[in-house]
XYZ file of C-alpha atoms in Angstrom:
711
model
C 137.469 105.295 40.177
C 133.479 105.250 40.647
C 132.768 107.764 44.108
C 130.543 106.198 46.507
C 128.195 108.379 47.097
C 127.268 109.560 51.188
C 123.215 110.124 52.228
C 123.253 111.998 56.039
C 120.377 112.449 56.927
C 119.637 115.190 60.671
C 116.285 114.817 62.960
C 115.702 117.660 64.302
C 112.930 117.030 67.081
C 111.294 117.903 69.495
C 107.607 116.704 70.763
C 105.029 119.476 71.674
C 105.538 121.593 75.365
C 102.428 123.256 74.711
C 99.522 122.570 78.056
C 95.822 122.982 76.101
C 94.545 126.039 76.095
C 98.113 127.374 77.758
C 100.436 129.647 75.356
C 102.861 129.133 77.502
C 104.728 126.075 77.455
C 105.538 124.023 79.590
C 109.863 123.404 78.663
C 111.556 125.581 76.519
C 113.802 123.091 74.519
C 111.921 124.389 71.472
C 113.432 127.713 71.155
C 116.522 126.102 73.084
C 117.354 124.092 70.491
C 116.519 126.485 68.614
C 119.119 129.395 69.200
C 122.174 126.724 69.061
C 120.807 123.812 67.331
C 119.062 124.714 64.073
C 120.529 126.905 61.892
C 123.969 126.364 62.582
C 123.476 123.132 61.391
C 122.413 124.862 57.146
C 124.742 127.622 57.566
C 127.778 125.722 58.605
C 126.738 122.801 55.412
C 126.404 126.268 53.592
C 130.223 127.127 53.483
C 131.063 122.544 51.648
C 129.484 123.130 48.672
C 129.818 119.912 47.412
C 128.472 118.925 51.395
C 124.919 117.536 49.973
C 123.185 116.411 53.523
C 118.668 115.932 54.442
C 117.584 117.687 57.308
C 114.941 115.755 58.784
C 111.587 118.319 60.478
C 109.656 117.275 62.751
C 106.187 119.173 62.187
C 104.623 118.993 65.030
C 108.724 121.104 65.753
C 107.886 123.406 63.165
C 104.346 124.558 64.170
C 105.930 125.616 67.799
C 108.457 127.755 66.242
C 106.165 129.622 64.361
C 104.873 130.464 67.332
C 106.648 131.808 68.751
C 108.275 133.671 65.621
C 104.766 134.671 65.217
C 104.706 135.850 69.231
C 102.082 133.761 70.264
C 103.153 131.730 72.746
C 106.086 132.311 74.933
C 107.966 129.571 77.338
C 108.262 128.624 81.739
C 111.497 129.777 81.780
C 111.491 133.360 78.601
C 108.441 134.760 80.686
C 111.219 133.958 84.445
C 114.297 134.879 82.262
C 112.583 138.245 81.591
C 110.892 138.779 84.749
C 113.087 141.582 86.510
C 115.217 140.156 88.634
C 114.428 142.048 91.556
C 110.516 140.989 91.361
C 110.893 137.451 91.071
C 109.522 135.710 94.479
C 110.327 132.983 96.689
C 108.778 129.911 93.944
C 110.283 132.483 91.622
C 114.262 132.115 92.534
C 114.238 128.069 92.901
C 113.216 128.049 89.851
C 115.640 130.024 88.562
C 118.436 127.103 90.870
C 116.656 124.543 89.876
C 116.428 124.750 85.784
C 118.722 126.775 85.247
C 122.079 125.139 85.150
C 120.289 122.255 82.712
C 122.844 121.965 79.923
C 126.468 120.267 79.769
C 127.862 121.609 82.131
C 131.733 121.210 80.547
C 130.763 122.827 77.183
C 127.920 125.602 78.009
C 128.065 125.539 81.217
C 132.106 125.418 82.865
C 134.148 127.337 79.710
C 131.988 131.056 80.904
C 134.023 132.430 83.770
C 130.640 133.915 85.478
C 128.520 130.926 84.322
C 130.533 128.993 86.052
C 130.635 130.299 89.263
C 126.974 130.425 90.126
C 127.575 127.287 89.340
C 130.151 127.032 92.216
C 128.440 128.781 94.657
C 124.520 126.767 93.862
C 126.426 123.907 94.570
C 126.474 120.729 91.607
C 124.376 118.130 93.504
C 122.006 120.024 95.173
C 118.837 119.202 97.754
C 116.148 120.339 97.472
C 115.936 120.842 100.639
C 119.234 123.079 100.299
C 118.014 125.136 97.696
C 115.655 127.901 99.862
C 119.141 127.992 101.867
C 120.612 128.549 98.964
C 119.155 131.738 97.278
C 119.151 133.448 100.127
C 123.183 133.831 99.710
C 121.985 134.434 96.124
C 121.525 137.989 95.243
C 119.813 140.461 92.745
C 122.763 140.030 90.248
C 123.880 136.602 90.703
C 119.488 136.439 89.449
C 120.115 138.643 86.592
C 123.146 137.384 85.423
C 122.148 133.317 85.823
C 119.058 134.805 83.928
C 121.440 135.970 81.540
C 123.727 133.238 80.896
C 121.255 130.248 80.744
C 120.081 132.249 77.606
C 123.836 132.852 76.195
C 125.038 129.217 76.548
C 122.368 127.698 74.693
C 123.679 130.304 71.611
C 125.519 128.416 69.324
C 129.022 130.395 68.088
C 127.725 131.801 65.017
C 125.297 133.758 66.528
C 127.803 135.669 68.870
C 129.824 136.292 64.841
C 126.672 137.475 62.947
C 125.262 139.474 65.522
C 128.070 143.038 67.060
C 125.279 142.869 69.961
C 125.171 138.867 71.470
C 128.981 139.522 70.960
C 128.627 143.303 72.996
C 127.003 140.359 75.746
C 129.263 137.691 75.463
C 132.295 140.328 76.235
C 130.652 142.000 79.078
C 129.723 138.574 81.631
C 128.437 139.624 84.260
C 127.330 143.188 86.530
C 123.809 142.935 83.477
C 121.147 144.974 83.366
C 117.602 145.001 82.505
C 118.353 146.861 79.245
C 120.935 143.909 78.440
C 118.604 141.669 79.467
C 116.006 143.309 76.598
C 118.489 143.211 73.999
C 119.390 139.597 73.912
C 115.738 139.259 73.396
C 115.464 141.240 70.622
C 118.121 139.168 69.966
C 116.780 135.785 70.493
C 113.227 137.068 68.535
C 115.447 137.260 65.252
C 117.233 134.264 65.637
C 114.116 132.066 65.634
C 112.696 134.271 62.884
C 116.122 133.476 60.360
C 115.462 129.822 61.340
C 113.051 128.688 58.292
C 113.431 130.923 56.133
C 117.704 129.687 56.498
C 116.312 125.956 55.746
C 113.958 126.727 52.421
C 117.120 128.411 50.554
C 119.116 126.227 50.859
C 116.799 123.362 49.840
C 115.083 125.390 47.252
C 119.391 126.301 46.106
C 119.631 122.356 45.874
C 122.635 121.996 48.731
C 120.150 120.407 51.143
C 116.848 118.627 50.991
C 113.976 117.947 53.947
C 111.844 115.397 53.982
C 109.743 115.216 58.009
C 107.551 112.285 59.706
C 104.238 111.830 61.348
C 102.903 114.951 62.270
C 102.694 113.832 65.838
C 106.175 111.979 66.016
C 104.020 108.741 66.171
C 106.024 104.700 66.623
C 103.247 104.019 63.691
C 103.263 99.947 63.539
C 101.704 100.101 67.300
C 99.305 102.910 65.922
C 97.978 100.880 63.562
C 98.148 97.203 65.382
C 100.503 97.783 69.301
C 99.881 94.032 68.628
C 102.580 93.603 66.324
C 105.222 94.317 69.200
C 104.597 90.270 69.146
C 107.049 89.392 66.193
C 109.696 91.522 67.975
C 109.281 91.197 71.329
C 107.143 87.265 71.862
C 107.102 87.443 75.761
C 106.976 91.258 77.065
C 103.883 91.876 78.837
C 101.409 93.959 76.376
C 98.868 96.404 77.071
C 95.072 95.629 75.256
C 95.308 96.071 71.487
C 95.341 99.569 70.615
C 94.134 99.079 66.458
C 94.147 103.421 64.787
C 95.708 102.230 61.465
C 93.584 105.844 60.511
C 95.965 107.339 62.806
C 98.800 105.946 61.256
C 97.908 108.214 58.300
C 96.382 110.506 59.138
C 99.319 111.905 60.864
C 101.383 110.922 57.530
C 98.880 113.218 55.930
C 98.684 115.536 57.691
C 102.093 115.389 58.491
C 102.376 116.010 54.112
C 100.467 118.648 53.905
C 102.539 121.186 56.409
C 105.780 121.194 55.288
C 104.444 122.018 52.018
C 101.924 125.030 54.128
C 105.409 126.046 55.601
C 107.714 125.585 52.370
C 105.630 125.318 49.646
C 106.495 121.964 48.208
C 106.068 118.601 49.696
C 108.914 116.925 50.723
C 109.778 113.584 49.548
C 111.179 111.186 51.974
C 110.055 110.555 55.359
C 112.428 108.873 58.194
C 109.337 107.128 60.410
C 109.563 107.877 64.421
C 112.471 106.054 65.599
C 112.572 104.819 61.812
C 110.491 102.361 63.334
C 108.966 100.489 60.674
C 105.919 97.464 60.392
C 104.411 96.259 55.903
C 101.472 98.435 56.568
C 102.309 101.655 57.734
C 104.653 101.078 53.985
C 101.643 101.196 52.751
C 100.129 103.730 54.204
C 102.983 105.863 53.709
C 102.877 104.590 49.673
C 99.332 105.718 49.217
C 100.131 109.675 50.203
C 103.117 109.454 47.922
C 106.392 108.826 49.799
C 108.975 108.410 47.880
C 111.961 107.472 50.000
C 111.681 106.041 53.715
C 114.528 105.446 56.672
C 115.429 102.698 58.851
C 118.167 101.512 60.471
C 120.331 97.746 59.261
C 119.110 96.036 62.437
C 115.272 95.957 60.295
C 116.995 94.908 56.755
C 119.197 92.450 58.697
C 116.437 90.362 59.971
C 114.189 90.815 56.553
C 117.384 89.540 55.307
C 117.935 86.844 58.063
C 121.486 87.640 57.636
C 123.942 89.224 59.179
C 125.298 92.194 57.013
C 129.057 92.473 59.540
C 132.111 90.377 61.084
C 132.039 92.309 64.368
C 131.592 96.221 63.771
C 133.251 95.879 60.185
C 130.438 95.806 57.288
C 131.353 92.193 55.951
C 128.743 92.980 52.740
C 128.708 96.567 51.571
C 127.001 96.130 48.612
C 123.873 94.892 50.791
C 122.955 97.352 53.122
C 124.069 99.961 50.965
C 121.832 100.730 48.627
C 118.036 100.586 48.967
C 115.087 98.544 48.289
C 111.822 99.021 46.628
C 107.907 97.792 48.078
C 105.047 99.030 46.332
C 106.258 102.011 45.348
C 108.646 103.205 48.148
C 112.487 103.354 48.598
C 113.572 102.245 51.778
C 117.270 103.481 52.791
C 118.742 101.778 56.295
C 121.203 103.871 57.441
C 124.743 102.709 58.564
C 124.678 101.963 62.632
C 128.414 102.046 63.579
C 129.133 105.406 61.944
C 125.838 106.810 62.829
C 125.467 105.753 66.410
C 129.329 106.248 65.962
C 129.269 110.020 65.892
C 126.021 110.792 67.977
C 127.606 108.310 70.578
C 131.850 108.655 70.274
C 132.998 110.886 67.685
C 132.267 114.455 70.632
C 135.554 112.122 73.280
C 138.070 112.408 69.715
C 139.962 114.553 68.731
C 137.827 116.966 66.492
C 140.228 116.350 63.037
C 141.150 112.466 64.433
C 137.043 111.172 64.167
C 136.694 113.013 61.258
C 139.316 111.418 59.344
C 138.100 107.890 61.696
C 134.802 108.896 59.744
C 136.392 109.125 56.038
C 138.529 106.089 56.648
C 135.582 103.834 57.290
C 133.352 104.997 54.611
C 136.508 105.347 52.134
C 138.052 100.903 52.424
C 133.448 99.916 51.301
C 134.150 102.785 48.419
C 137.293 100.038 47.961
C 135.083 97.651 48.198
C 132.853 97.812 46.461
C 135.495 99.257 43.045
C 133.836 99.280 40.162
C 130.146 99.591 41.147
C 130.593 101.967 43.481
C 129.161 104.658 42.160
C 125.456 102.204 42.734
C 125.601 101.682 46.268
C 124.059 104.663 49.150
C 125.924 105.124 52.133
C 122.984 106.484 54.636
C 124.690 108.393 57.502
C 121.086 108.814 60.247
C 120.944 110.408 63.332
C 119.934 113.229 66.108
C 121.117 116.794 64.435
C 120.512 118.408 67.610
C 121.267 116.602 70.069
C 124.280 114.998 69.871
C 126.152 119.471 70.201
C 126.430 120.155 73.610
C 128.705 116.645 74.375
C 131.134 119.169 71.309
C 133.778 121.322 72.398
C 132.361 124.614 69.953
C 129.072 122.814 69.315
C 130.853 120.370 66.876
C 131.894 123.515 65.163
C 135.328 121.982 64.501
C 133.780 118.650 64.012
C 131.605 119.449 61.034
C 134.356 121.283 59.081
C 137.030 118.344 59.509
C 134.189 116.071 58.085
C 132.433 118.102 54.959
C 135.932 119.344 54.275
C 137.684 116.164 54.192
C 134.085 114.211 52.157
C 134.507 117.068 50.221
C 138.171 116.408 49.016
C 137.765 112.514 48.879
C 137.663 111.298 45.274
C 136.593 108.703 46.316
C 133.070 109.596 47.977
C 130.258 112.054 46.319
C 127.919 113.897 49.342
C 123.574 113.237 47.526
C 120.582 113.977 49.574
C 117.975 110.582 48.425
C 115.832 111.745 45.913
C 119.389 112.742 43.775
C 120.195 109.330 44.797
C 116.764 107.809 43.595
C 116.870 110.751 40.422
C 119.556 108.703 38.672
C 119.128 105.353 40.152
C 116.486 102.234 38.525
C 116.736 99.276 39.006
C 116.272 99.060 42.954
C 116.311 95.050 43.958
C 112.567 94.112 45.140
C 112.354 93.775 49.647
C 109.515 90.518 49.985
C 109.734 91.795 54.329
C 109.665 93.585 56.121
C 110.904 93.091 59.891
C 108.129 95.330 62.485
C 110.497 97.738 64.581
C 112.907 100.761 65.452
C 116.018 101.242 65.013
C 116.309 100.796 69.065
C 117.609 96.769 69.162
C 114.763 96.756 66.172
C 112.107 95.716 68.775
C 109.453 98.131 70.808
C 110.715 97.417 73.962
C 111.301 101.002 74.870
C 107.864 102.174 73.924
C 105.639 98.958 74.624
C 105.989 96.187 77.284
C 107.147 98.051 80.951
C 104.533 98.709 83.349
C 104.417 102.377 82.529
C 104.481 102.844 78.904
C 101.398 100.070 79.223
C 99.739 102.052 81.784
C 99.784 104.907 78.725
C 98.761 102.462 76.596
C 95.859 101.751 78.146
C 94.776 105.296 78.511
C 95.183 106.125 76.060
C 92.726 103.118 74.187
C 90.467 104.712 76.383
C 90.057 107.846 75.955
C 90.153 106.943 71.724
C 86.896 104.610 71.904
C 85.255 107.891 74.578
C 85.908 109.335 70.721
C 84.393 106.318 68.668
C 81.898 106.452 71.716
C 80.682 109.953 70.657
C 81.672 110.349 66.590
C 77.654 110.602 65.920
C 78.063 113.773 68.251
C 80.603 115.181 66.032
C 79.410 115.128 63.289
C 77.633 117.151 63.749
C 80.558 119.606 64.820
C 83.801 119.312 62.807
C 86.181 122.245 64.978
C 85.252 119.939 67.541
C 86.180 116.587 66.306
C 89.443 118.461 65.005
C 90.416 119.574 68.271
C 89.552 116.963 70.500
C 91.331 114.667 67.808
C 94.383 117.295 68.584
C 94.335 115.966 71.127
C 94.991 112.440 70.427
C 97.572 112.699 68.499
C 99.687 114.735 70.251
C 99.398 112.214 73.067
C 99.369 109.390 70.778
C 103.833 110.678 69.936
C 106.401 109.108 70.016
C 107.615 110.714 73.329
C 105.609 110.182 77.067
C 106.403 106.165 76.104
C 109.699 107.428 75.360
C 110.234 108.887 79.840
C 107.775 105.489 80.392
C 109.316 102.587 81.840
C 112.940 103.892 83.107
C 114.860 103.135 79.536
C 116.698 106.645 80.354
C 116.563 109.105 82.934
C 115.590 112.905 82.407
C 115.134 115.785 85.010
C 112.043 116.906 83.487
C 109.869 113.330 83.975
C 107.287 114.417 85.579
C 106.737 117.026 83.178
C 106.319 115.332 80.202
C 104.261 113.010 83.091
C 102.451 115.640 83.658
C 101.521 116.474 79.653
C 100.545 113.140 77.973
C 98.133 113.216 81.290
C 97.599 116.895 80.506
C 96.259 115.940 76.314
C 94.280 113.111 77.498
C 91.782 114.740 79.969
C 91.743 117.469 76.746
C 89.916 115.075 75.717
C 87.524 114.102 77.773
C 86.948 117.438 78.764
C 85.884 118.803 73.915
C 84.049 116.038 74.462
C 82.183 116.935 78.246
C 82.644 114.208 79.475
C 83.800 113.138 82.868
C 88.344 112.423 82.210
C 89.054 108.536 84.325
C 89.995 109.221 87.803
C 93.392 107.998 87.380
C 94.143 111.201 85.131
C 94.963 112.350 87.866
C 98.115 110.940 89.218
C 101.841 110.904 88.165
C 101.706 107.171 85.684
C 105.730 107.301 86.015
C 106.487 106.493 89.614
C 109.475 108.647 91.762
C 111.525 107.521 93.862
C 111.473 104.151 96.303
C 107.993 103.439 93.864
C 110.551 102.860 90.841
C 112.715 99.370 91.516
C 116.413 100.236 91.372
C 116.924 96.644 89.697
C 114.953 95.797 85.773
C 116.043 92.291 84.042
C 117.147 91.254 81.118
C 114.826 91.295 78.414
C 116.936 89.899 75.864
C 120.659 89.058 74.890
C 123.702 91.189 74.715
C 126.881 90.507 73.586
C 128.852 94.501 73.463
C 132.113 95.115 73.109
C 134.249 95.453 75.718
C 136.007 99.079 75.147
C 135.309 100.417 78.262
C 132.412 102.994 75.327
C 129.018 102.351 75.075
C 130.449 101.088 70.845
C 126.680 101.310 69.633
C 123.947 102.837 71.155
C 121.567 98.918 70.917
C 125.054 96.996 72.468
C 122.794 96.611 76.216
C 119.361 97.746 75.068
C 118.227 94.028 76.431
C 120.885 94.047 79.070
C 119.367 95.147 83.039
C 119.740 97.994 85.067
C 120.401 98.927 88.154
C 119.748 102.395 89.544
C 121.485 103.160 92.455
C 120.023 106.814 92.037
C 116.446 104.791 93.068
C 118.619 103.063 96.346
C 118.754 105.347 99.464
C 118.376 108.714 100.307
C 120.223 111.998 98.574
C 122.640 111.655 100.796
C 123.696 108.125 98.639
C 123.178 109.805 95.854
C 125.654 112.913 94.931
C 127.974 110.383 97.188
C 128.179 107.495 94.551
C 131.442 107.228 92.199
C 128.701 105.414 90.344
C 124.812 105.856 88.800
C 123.956 102.330 87.124
C 125.238 99.628 86.470
C 124.078 97.674 83.890
C 124.380 93.198 83.724
C 123.168 90.996 81.215
C 124.007 87.514 79.268
C 124.381 85.740 76.141
C 124.280 81.744 75.933
C 128.448 81.842 77.323
C 129.536 85.176 78.848
C 127.463 87.267 81.565
C 128.038 91.235 81.247
C 128.418 94.538 83.551
C 128.666 98.107 82.555
C 129.587 100.590 85.896
C 128.375 103.397 84.200
C 130.066 107.002 86.000
C 128.115 109.459 87.912
C 127.732 113.060 86.155
C 131.433 114.489 87.321
C 132.758 111.696 88.048
C 136.800 110.492 86.653
C 137.145 106.969 85.850
C 140.932 108.353 85.926
C 140.948 109.277 89.566
C 140.565 106.399 91.256
C 144.312 105.257 91.235
C 144.477 101.999 91.434
C 141.536 101.341 92.986
C 139.734 97.867 92.167
C 136.717 96.691 91.628
C 135.590 93.233 93.442
C 132.956 91.788 92.471
C 131.701 88.620 95.240
C 129.501 86.215 93.696
C 127.810 85.150 96.537
C 125.233 81.944 95.038
C 125.036 78.833 94.108
C 129.479 79.409 94.948
C 130.467 82.156 97.037
C 133.236 83.586 94.746
C 135.128 87.040 94.842
C 137.026 88.286 92.074
C 138.573 91.622 91.453
C 138.597 93.679 88.502
C 142.425 95.899 88.301
C 140.637 99.615 86.702
C 144.242 101.348 86.270
C 145.894 97.653 84.516
C 142.936 97.055 83.277
C 143.139 92.785 84.925
C 140.963 90.950 86.536
C 140.831 87.048 86.573
C 141.501 84.344 83.438
C 138.692 84.060 81.067
C 137.511 87.573 81.663
C 137.538 90.316 80.507
C 137.979 94.512 81.057
C 137.929 98.051 79.528
C 137.526 101.428 81.711
C 137.519 103.832 79.554
C 134.093 106.251 78.952
C 132.826 103.516 81.782
C 133.764 100.614 82.802
C 133.097 96.859 80.971
C 133.400 93.685 82.241
C 132.736 90.556 80.496
C 132.527 86.745 82.581
C 132.161 83.811 81.373
C 129.437 81.815 83.185
C 131.227 78.799 83.771
C 132.780 80.693 86.626
C 130.128 81.610 88.986
C 129.589 77.540 89.054
C 126.344 78.100 88.149
C 124.116 75.582 85.465
C 121.334 76.991 83.257
C 117.744 77.782 84.962
C 120.098 78.511 88.520
C 120.221 82.340 89.880
C 123.697 83.637 90.803
C 123.089 86.283 93.500
C 126.487 89.982 93.450
C 127.489 92.488 94.545
C 129.880 94.853 94.041
C 132.188 96.270 95.486
C 134.484 99.374 94.867
C 138.009 99.543 96.825
C 141.250 101.816 96.815
C 144.146 101.703 99.035
C 142.030 98.996 100.487
C 139.394 100.411 101.786
C 135.793 99.955 100.405
C 134.551 103.656 98.533
C 130.756 102.198 97.735
C 129.022 98.767 97.632
C 126.458 98.185 95.328
C 123.385 97.029 95.949
C 123.973 98.742 99.542
C 121.272 96.147 100.191
C 119.924 92.263 99.237
C 122.735 91.207 96.130
C 120.522 91.764 91.886
C 119.780 88.652 91.298
C 120.240 86.817 88.066
C 119.298 83.470 86.284
C 121.516 82.526 84.362
C 119.590 81.363 80.647
C 119.082 78.212 79.645
C 118.478 77.119 75.613
C 115.321 77.671 76.345
C 116.024 81.851 76.899
C 117.529 82.131 73.847
C 115.743 80.122 71.392
C 112.680 81.292 72.950
C 114.809 85.609 72.354
C 115.452 84.911 68.395
C 112.667 83.541 67.127
C 111.850 86.629 65.957
């Protein structure tokens, strides 16, 4: 039987953590992910020689990694780790206690007895005001052990196997000395220095292909013309138009140039940042010699004007599992369900079962394709670093199971994207390309929210200042290069990923300061006064950030108690428990967020447990949905039995999901439904959300549906 081609693309990316005029990076994530994720992803594949893979390496990540290797930079967390524990001042001790547990507690902290002990001593949810008292209970030895374990916890298992020095430190477990720390830094430096040579060797051997992304990971379509967001977000408020296609071209060209400088060869392929595409950006990539690029199946569906699935089952692999030609570029579209299950679901499965499930899904499509299977390719594209901290043993068992099963399958063949194009030349053309990203086929994560729009306005203002200074800069090419480096950095997608309240981060304040710092540097280089607005945070904190955001599009999630696919709740509204009430309330709340949304016939609710909360611990708990308007009604959902009123659905696994037909609310189109959620057990109220005015949602009418789907 002809084998279906399977192409994995693992995307490796970190934004620029370097502050202008400072060689100490603000955040440590390049170094920590380099210790945990970059080396082993290749070394595991090398144990399975029949497996061919693609790694997408972002230039700004490689540049920062090179800075670590050369010794020309450090990061604040590394500097505090290296400093003798006895010499730390009070502020530095608080920094250690606050930041040195930034890891997945289940898989990176609690599996190490001493690290777990130190977490217990610090407390899992300390109030910021309590850290000073807690610090007094930490001895110098406690602090030193925490300095070591923060770094050991972020070290991949393969390095303990390869480095006897690291293995001895891990076995020692506690009572580390300053000399032990010196050995740890030597081992870290060796790991960092080994990564790029390993990728080069594997690329040269033909086992993997390296692709890249525009240099600072910008959303290219928004650089070319930010108003293009209206095509997928027709009702969203947008900032003044940012129209600088020359910046998009420069980011593409510089990215390709940098990879060629590092590896001695130019990548043929590109994963545009966040899979974001438009016809104009593909034309720019075509001009720079990019042979292939990739996006998401949702983009293909909207480009073709047809659905490819029945529910979650892929009904048309013959359409999705092939590239399409646009100009001289070949466009691949990732299998969204398999990619998202790998990224957001399989870590909760038994590794062997997860690997079997993934391979079975691919083999099922191969059987559907029959004799034509060898002409097709299944692209599986996802984050190659952040996912693994959720897997036991950093995903080693899962990856070995997966690669082993793929190698032995008679129905599947792993290949690279370029290898496939070398073999298959008869590709269909694509007459229309819908502009959007891999998340919900739009740009909502990066533009349209108040904070996002403020960031775009400030970026536009700085870019216009550069334009106005163009004649002056023409006589000083080095200064122009420095100015544009700051502009390009500020054009990166990561700043607006965290703005807007779509995602939360312990490092929100640092990301905000980094973004504004790059724009302030533009004005400094232009010898102009920076706008006062750049000296105040864009991100709203605490009471300033509204606890409720309203739905912005239809959703129809699967009611299975899991985030089945990343995008399925992306159009929902969110009530953030953490932004409603004081610190005591936050530390005791079982649920952290309530998502709510609708399609034309149903209302949907999702409750996310707080870190450390376990739905299985609730016993006979029940959820009461109190409808306050227009008709007062109480609906009771039992978590253990997963039962609700007739016509309703509930599923409780990793999260709680509920479906309520609008007809049960008594509300008509255009009317508002007010509701409260109450968690009860044994007749006692455990918590209520919101703890104040109810969540109010306007029932969508046909005009809402038409407005949303006109894209």
